[in-house]
């Protein structure tokens, strides 16, 4: 099968490190546990950035609503009677009570459950019980406070800053770069929120580099090229991509094709409908076919059982995982038949956070839509697959290590440039003095 138009040509010279820097980048460890630093993030960063809140399918019909929380902030997202999507700060204008909690459907108005102040779905105040007790109170003076809201590829983003740059500008090159993947055909069937004893940045760092694969993910290492995984930084966003279905060059070709196949089946066989132990399909193999080609063929066949046609996608489109980071806390993992979106969010203190996974499946065009199922579990009960479970299990130990008196700085390589870029953007939003900034960051591309 020929490569589709725009399919980038890869060479063996593309690697995750790129041009080595003169020295490592040193990031102060206290950023990951200091209450003062977390307070600065709450004051200067979280109210100014675009954040993934939910799926369009959470709020698809008039009267649907979804409450998004990030630290102390709450945003109420509502589909109006007119079909428009709106978002508001989730606070009654009377005494500040949350107007709605959780998510649901069928609302005809927004009524505070404390004293009964009531707004329409467009945020206009309509009723105030015992209004005469307030004297001259004009309803038009107390609408719900609006929040910026926009959508991309079925994802709903919010920004508390009404003067923020538009979402398409914030996402930079990401939408165009991944347009070939037809993200709108995916449906989110569930979200999984995992409560973790770790800072939101500790969580985010784990999906911002491939350096840890060789140690933390030994099974995955047997079926992914973690070395020839080029990265790119745009500003708020960055990207890497990794070929799957091949053994890491670290094995120097020692693994057989059967061993690479077995590792892929064990770590992500569900993507091609293969249960653990599915044998290597030697009898299907045609002359010149690679393990990647066989994985791609099985993935196409599995997609066809759902009515999904993947004939447009060549082997590379199916087996190369494209990973996009969006500052501050989001990553998008995609190939021709796979999409997972992950976010990290701050918890009640700097040593606690949440990992939120949006789990997707590609469906035929015109397939019916449904609200995702939202599930919340503690870290000890989360088992979202071999690799992600390994990622989650290491987080609490990482966070404890940050507190040790002899651990003053993270020491980052250019292979961890997306982690470095997150800190560069963070420094910019927090307006940190030069003395408090990461050292060595000057060798990275400038942020916008």
mmCIF file with all atom_site columns, N, CA and C in Angstrom, residues 77 92 98 111 131 177 222 230 256 261 283 314 319 356 417:
data_model
loop_
_atom_site.group_PDB
_atom_site.id
_atom_site.type_symbol
_atom_site.label_atom_id
_atom_site.label_alt_id
_atom_site.label_comp_id
_atom_site.label_asym_id
_atom_site.label_entity_id
_atom_site.label_seq_id
_atom_site.pdbx_PDB_ins_code
_atom_site.Cartn_x
_atom_site.Cartn_y
_atom_site.Cartn_z
_atom_site.occupancy
_atom_site.B_iso_or_equiv
_atom_site.pdbx_formal_charge
_atom_site.auth_seq_id
_atom_site.auth_comp_id
_atom_site.auth_asym_id
_atom_site.auth_atom_id
_atom_site.pdbx_PDB_model_num
ATOM 1  N N  . UNK A 1 77  ? -20.261 24.115  32.255 1.00 0.00 ? 77  UNK A N  1
ATOM 2  C CA . UNK A 1 77  ? -20.415 24.100  30.797 1.00 0.00 ? 77  UNK A CA 1
ATOM 3  C C  . UNK A 1 77  ? -21.835 23.646  30.492 1.00 0.00 ? 77  UNK A C  1
ATOM 4  N N  . UNK A 1 92  ? -22.863 30.981  42.285 1.00 0.00 ? 92  UNK A N  1
ATOM 5  C CA . UNK A 1 92  ? -24.063 31.796  42.390 1.00 0.00 ? 92  UNK A CA 1
ATOM 6  C C  . UNK A 1 92  ? -23.665 33.226  42.733 1.00 0.00 ? 92  UNK A C  1
ATOM 7  N N  . UNK A 1 98  ? -21.901 26.718  44.466 1.00 0.00 ? 98  UNK A N  1
ATOM 8  C CA . UNK A 1 98  ? -21.831 26.101  43.147 1.00 0.00 ? 98  UNK A CA 1
ATOM 9  C C  . UNK A 1 98  ? -23.250 25.906  42.622 1.00 0.00 ? 98  UNK A C  1
ATOM 10 N N  . UNK A 1 111 ? -30.539 26.737  38.626 1.00 0.00 ? 111 UNK A N  1
ATOM 11 C CA . UNK A 1 111 ? -31.071 27.204  39.910 1.00 0.00 ? 111 UNK A CA 1
ATOM 12 C C  . UNK A 1 111 ? -30.122 26.832  41.037 1.00 0.00 ? 111 UNK A C  1
ATOM 13 N N  . UNK A 1 131 ? -37.238 39.174  46.458 1.00 0.00 ? 131 UNK A N  1
ATOM 14 C CA . UNK A 1 131 ? -36.374 40.179  45.841 1.00 0.00 ? 131 UNK A CA 1
ATOM 15 C C  . UNK A 1 131 ? -36.462 41.543  46.525 1.00 0.00 ? 131 UNK A C  1
ATOM 16 N N  . UNK A 1 177 ? -1.231  19.219  11.901 1.00 0.00 ? 177 UNK A N  1
ATOM 17 C CA . UNK A 1 177 ? -0.278  18.119  11.881 1.00 0.00 ? 177 UNK A CA 1
ATOM 18 C C  . UNK A 1 177 ? -0.967  16.767  12.024 1.00 0.00 ? 177 UNK A C  1
ATOM 19 N N  . UNK A 1 222 ? 10.455  -4.049  23.926 1.00 0.00 ? 222 UNK A N  1
ATOM 20 C CA . UNK A 1 222 ? 10.648  -5.123  22.960 1.00 0.00 ? 222 UNK A CA 1
ATOM 21 C C  . UNK A 1 222 ? 9.863   -4.905  21.675 1.00 0.00 ? 222 UNK A C  1
ATOM 22 N N  . UNK A 1 230 ? 11.703  11.130  16.833 1.00 0.00 ? 230 UNK A N  1
ATOM 23 C CA . UNK A 1 230 ? 11.986  12.569  16.735 1.00 0.00 ? 230 UNK A CA 1
ATOM 24 C C  . UNK A 1 230 ? 10.962  13.415  17.477 1.00 0.00 ? 230 UNK A C  1
ATOM 25 N N  . UNK A 1 256 ? 13.697  -12.046 17.995 1.00 0.00 ? 256 UNK A N  1
ATOM 26 C CA . UNK A 1 256 ? 13.055  -12.603 16.806 1.00 0.00 ? 256 UNK A CA 1
ATOM 27 C C  . UNK A 1 256 ? 11.758  -11.849 16.514 1.00 0.00 ? 256 UNK A C  1
ATOM 28 N N  . UNK A 1 261 ? 6.350   -9.606  18.161 1.00 0.00 ? 261 UNK A N  1
ATOM 29 C CA . UNK A 1 261 ? 4.899   -9.787  18.083 1.00 0.00 ? 261 UNK A CA 1
ATOM 30 C C  . UNK A 1 261 ? 4.309   -10.053 19.467 1.00 0.00 ? 261 UNK A C  1
ATOM 31 N N  . UNK A 1 283 ? 1.709   -18.252 9.260  1.00 0.00 ? 283 UNK A N  1
ATOM 32 C CA . UNK A 1 283 ? 1.070   -18.795 8.073  1.00 0.00 ? 283 UNK A CA 1
ATOM 33 C C  . UNK A 1 283 ? 0.440   -17.711 7.204  1.00 0.00 ? 283 UNK A C  1
ATOM 34 N N  . UNK A 1 314 ? -1.669  3.408   5.667  1.00 0.00 ? 314 UNK A N  1
ATOM 35 C CA . UNK A 1 314 ? -0.592  2.465   5.426  1.00 0.00 ? 314 UNK A CA 1
ATOM 36 C C  . UNK A 1 314 ? -0.036  1.948   6.754  1.00 0.00 ? 314 UNK A C  1
ATOM 37 N N  . UNK A 1 319 ? 1.010   2.012   12.786 1.00 0.00 ? 319 UNK A N  1
ATOM 38 C CA . UNK A 1 319 ? 1.939   1.552   13.824 1.00 0.00 ? 319 UNK A CA 1
ATOM 39 C C  . UNK A 1 319 ? 2.799   2.646   14.433 1.00 0.00 ? 319 UNK A C  1
ATOM 40 N N  . UNK A 1 356 ? -6.374  12.156  34.306 1.00 0.00 ? 356 UNK A N  1
ATOM 41 C CA . UNK A 1 356 ? -7.666  11.950  33.649 1.00 0.00 ? 356 UNK A CA 1
ATOM 42 C C  . UNK A 1 356 ? -7.408  11.417  32.245 1.00 0.00 ? 356 UNK A C  1
ATOM 43 N N  . UNK A 1 417 ? 13.075  17.239  26.349 1.00 0.00 ? 417 UNK A N  1
ATOM 44 C CA . UNK A 1 417 ? 12.854  18.644  25.975 1.00 0.00 ? 417 UNK A CA 1
ATOM 45 C C  . UNK A 1 417 ? 11.406  19.093  26.128 1.00 0.00 ? 417 UNK A C  1
#
